[in-house]
Short mmCIF file of C-alpha atoms in Angstrom, two decimals:
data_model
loop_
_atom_site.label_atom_id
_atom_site.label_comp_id
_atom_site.label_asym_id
_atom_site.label_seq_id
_atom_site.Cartn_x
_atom_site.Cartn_y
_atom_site.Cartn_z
CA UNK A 130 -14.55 -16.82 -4.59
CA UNK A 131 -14.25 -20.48 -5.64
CA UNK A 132 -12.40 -23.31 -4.31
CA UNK A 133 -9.72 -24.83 -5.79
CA UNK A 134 -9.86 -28.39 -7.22
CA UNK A 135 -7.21 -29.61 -4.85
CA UNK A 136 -8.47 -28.33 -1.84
CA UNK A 137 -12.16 -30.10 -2.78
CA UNK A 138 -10.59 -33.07 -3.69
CA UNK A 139 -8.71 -32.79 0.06
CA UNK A 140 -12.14 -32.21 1.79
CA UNK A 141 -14.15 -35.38 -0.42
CA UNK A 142 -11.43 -37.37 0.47
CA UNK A 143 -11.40 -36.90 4.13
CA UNK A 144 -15.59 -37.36 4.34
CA UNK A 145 -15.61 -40.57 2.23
CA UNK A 146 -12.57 -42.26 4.74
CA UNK A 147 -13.33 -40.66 7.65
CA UNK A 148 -16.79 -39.38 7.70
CA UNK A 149 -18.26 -42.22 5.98
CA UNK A 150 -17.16 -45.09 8.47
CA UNK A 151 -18.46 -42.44 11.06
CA UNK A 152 -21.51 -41.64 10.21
CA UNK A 153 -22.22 -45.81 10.03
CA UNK A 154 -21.08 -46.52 12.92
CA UNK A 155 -22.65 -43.83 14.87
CA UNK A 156 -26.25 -44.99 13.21
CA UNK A 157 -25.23 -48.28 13.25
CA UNK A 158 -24.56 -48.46 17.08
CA UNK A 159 -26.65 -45.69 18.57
CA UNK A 160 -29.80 -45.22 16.65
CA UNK A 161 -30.60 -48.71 15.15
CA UNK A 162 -31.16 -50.15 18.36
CA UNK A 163 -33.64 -47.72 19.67
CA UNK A 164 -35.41 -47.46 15.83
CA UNK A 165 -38.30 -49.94 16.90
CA UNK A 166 -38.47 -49.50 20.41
CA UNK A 167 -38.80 -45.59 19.13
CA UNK A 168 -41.69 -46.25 17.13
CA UNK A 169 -43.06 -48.54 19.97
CA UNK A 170 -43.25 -45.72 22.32
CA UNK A 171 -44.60 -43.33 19.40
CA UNK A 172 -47.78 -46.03 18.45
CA UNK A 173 -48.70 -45.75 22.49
CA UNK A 174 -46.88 -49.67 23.17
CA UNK A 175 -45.29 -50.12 26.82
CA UNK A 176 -45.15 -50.17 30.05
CA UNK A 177 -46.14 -46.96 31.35
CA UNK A 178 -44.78 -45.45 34.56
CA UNK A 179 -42.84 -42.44 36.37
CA UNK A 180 -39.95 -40.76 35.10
CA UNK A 181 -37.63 -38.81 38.22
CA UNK A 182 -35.14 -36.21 36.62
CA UNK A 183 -31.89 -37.01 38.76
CA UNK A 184 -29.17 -34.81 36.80
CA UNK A 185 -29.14 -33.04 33.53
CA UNK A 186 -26.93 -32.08 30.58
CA UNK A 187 -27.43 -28.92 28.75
CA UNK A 188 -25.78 -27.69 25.78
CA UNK A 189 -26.70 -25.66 22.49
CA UNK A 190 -29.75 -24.09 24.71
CA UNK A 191 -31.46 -27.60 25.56
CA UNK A 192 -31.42 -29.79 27.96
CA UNK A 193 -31.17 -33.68 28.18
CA UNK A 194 -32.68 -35.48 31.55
CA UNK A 195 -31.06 -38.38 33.44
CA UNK A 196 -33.11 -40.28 36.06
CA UNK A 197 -35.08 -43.06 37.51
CA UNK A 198 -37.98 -44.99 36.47
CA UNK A 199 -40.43 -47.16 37.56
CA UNK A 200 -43.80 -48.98 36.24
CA UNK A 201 -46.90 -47.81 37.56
CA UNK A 202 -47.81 -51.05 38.93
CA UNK A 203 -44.12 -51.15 40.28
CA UNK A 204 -43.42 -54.16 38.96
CA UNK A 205 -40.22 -52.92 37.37
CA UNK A 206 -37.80 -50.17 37.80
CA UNK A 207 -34.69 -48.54 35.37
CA UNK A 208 -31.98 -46.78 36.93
CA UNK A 209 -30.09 -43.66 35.34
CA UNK A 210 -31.78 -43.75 31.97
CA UNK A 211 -32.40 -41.05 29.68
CA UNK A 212 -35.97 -38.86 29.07
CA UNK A 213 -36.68 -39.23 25.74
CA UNK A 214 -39.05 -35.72 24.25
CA UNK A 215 -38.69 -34.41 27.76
CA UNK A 216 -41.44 -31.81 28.59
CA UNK A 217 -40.23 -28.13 28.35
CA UNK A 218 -40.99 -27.60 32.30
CA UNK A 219 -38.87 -30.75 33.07
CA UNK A 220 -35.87 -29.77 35.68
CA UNK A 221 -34.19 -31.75 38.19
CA UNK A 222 -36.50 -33.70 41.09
CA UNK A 223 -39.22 -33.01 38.55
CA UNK A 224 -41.51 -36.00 37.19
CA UNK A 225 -42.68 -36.98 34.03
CA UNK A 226 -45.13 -39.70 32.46
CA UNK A 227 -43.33 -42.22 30.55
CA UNK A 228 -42.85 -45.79 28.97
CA UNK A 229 -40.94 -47.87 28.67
CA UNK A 230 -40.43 -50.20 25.37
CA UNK A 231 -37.50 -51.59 26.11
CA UNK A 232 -34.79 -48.89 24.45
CA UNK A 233 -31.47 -49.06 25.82
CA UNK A 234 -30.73 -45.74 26.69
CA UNK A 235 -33.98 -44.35 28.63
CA UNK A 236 -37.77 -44.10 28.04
CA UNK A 237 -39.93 -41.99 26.46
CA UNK A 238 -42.09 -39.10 27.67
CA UNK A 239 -46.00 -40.01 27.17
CA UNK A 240 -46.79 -36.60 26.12
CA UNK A 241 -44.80 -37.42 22.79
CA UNK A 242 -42.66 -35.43 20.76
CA UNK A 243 -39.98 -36.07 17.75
CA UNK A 244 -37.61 -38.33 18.93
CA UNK A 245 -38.89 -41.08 16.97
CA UNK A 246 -38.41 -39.13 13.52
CA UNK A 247 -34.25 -38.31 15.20
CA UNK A 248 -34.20 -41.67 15.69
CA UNK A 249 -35.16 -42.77 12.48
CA UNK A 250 -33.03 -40.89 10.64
CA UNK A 251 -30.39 -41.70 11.93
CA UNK A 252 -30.40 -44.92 11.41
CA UNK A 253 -30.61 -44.41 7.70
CA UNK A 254 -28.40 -42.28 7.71
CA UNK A 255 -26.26 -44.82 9.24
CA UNK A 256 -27.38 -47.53 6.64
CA UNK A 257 -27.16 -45.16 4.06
CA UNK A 258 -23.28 -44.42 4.77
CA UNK A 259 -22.51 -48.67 5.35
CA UNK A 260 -23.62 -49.34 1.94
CA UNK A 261 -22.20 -46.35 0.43
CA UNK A 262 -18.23 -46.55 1.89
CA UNK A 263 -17.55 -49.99 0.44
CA UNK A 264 -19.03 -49.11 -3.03
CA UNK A 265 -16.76 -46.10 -2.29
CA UNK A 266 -13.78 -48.20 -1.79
CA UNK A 267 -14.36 -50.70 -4.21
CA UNK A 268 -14.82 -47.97 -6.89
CA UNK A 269 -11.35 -46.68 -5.59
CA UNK A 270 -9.36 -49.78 -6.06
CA UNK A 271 -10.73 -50.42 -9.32
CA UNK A 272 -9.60 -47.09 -10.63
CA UNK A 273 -6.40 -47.38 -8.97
CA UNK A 274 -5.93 -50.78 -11.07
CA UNK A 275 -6.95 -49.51 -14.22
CA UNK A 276 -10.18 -50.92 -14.15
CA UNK A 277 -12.31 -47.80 -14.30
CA UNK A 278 -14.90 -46.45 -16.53
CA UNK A 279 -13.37 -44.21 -19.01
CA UNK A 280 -14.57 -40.63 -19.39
CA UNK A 281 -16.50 -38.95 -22.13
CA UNK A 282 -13.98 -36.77 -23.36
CA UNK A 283 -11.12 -39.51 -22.99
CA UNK A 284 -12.99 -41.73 -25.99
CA UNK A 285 -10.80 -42.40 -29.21
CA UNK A 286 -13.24 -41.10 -32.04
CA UNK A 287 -12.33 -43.28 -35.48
CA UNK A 288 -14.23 -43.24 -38.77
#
């Protein structure tokens, strides 16, 4: 059973005004920010230390860990930050190996794991959708003034 045209014309329009400037400014303001200190953490760079789990937050069947960190030489501490690739055994009052490189929202568990690649992607993704909603818009005004690029089948044929 197909849609019809109306109803995917509804559904575009609402992803390329809404979704769009979403998806940017999620990747834009969450991910970008962590992208190098992601790949920092993933080469081995830091400041490596002890992560305590303080509280979690589940949902979808995994868990995300909240806590305390501080260097190994104790020369610095972090306060309610996030466990980046937590360990599967991680619960709360439970410790972890991490480093720190300086990410905003938490550190990252020494044993490793994919955040890096999340990270990454969204970030794109977010870049992607920044370039691609003005082009969008621009590409709507123009047709809406008459500017656009005619179609195939709208071409005057004369011999």
């Amino acid at each position: 059973m197909s849609e019809s045209p109306s109803k995917r014309h509804w559904r575009t329009s609402v992803f390329l005004w809404i979704g769009l400037p979403f998806i940017a400014a999620i990747g834009l303001a969450k991910a970008a920010p962590d992208l190098v200190p992601a790949w920092k953490a993933q080469s081995g760079s830091g400041v490596i230390g002890t992560f305590t789990a303080v509280r979690e937050s589940c949902s979808h069947g995994s868990c995300d860990y909240y806590g305390d960190w501080k260097a190994a030489d104790g020369s610095s501490v972090r306060t309610n930050v996030h466990l980046y690739d937590s360990p599967d055994s991680m619960a709360i009052g439970g410790t972890a190996e991490a480093r720190d490189v300086g990410a905003l929202g938490g550190v990252f568990a020494t044993a490793g794991g994919s955040a890096y690649l999340l990270v990454t992607a969204f970030a794109v993704g977010g870049v992607a959708a920044a370039i691609a909603w003005p082009v969008f818009l621009w590409r709507t005004w123009r047709s809406s003034r008459g500017h656009g690029t005619p179609s195939l089948g709208s071409a005057e044929v004369t011999a």
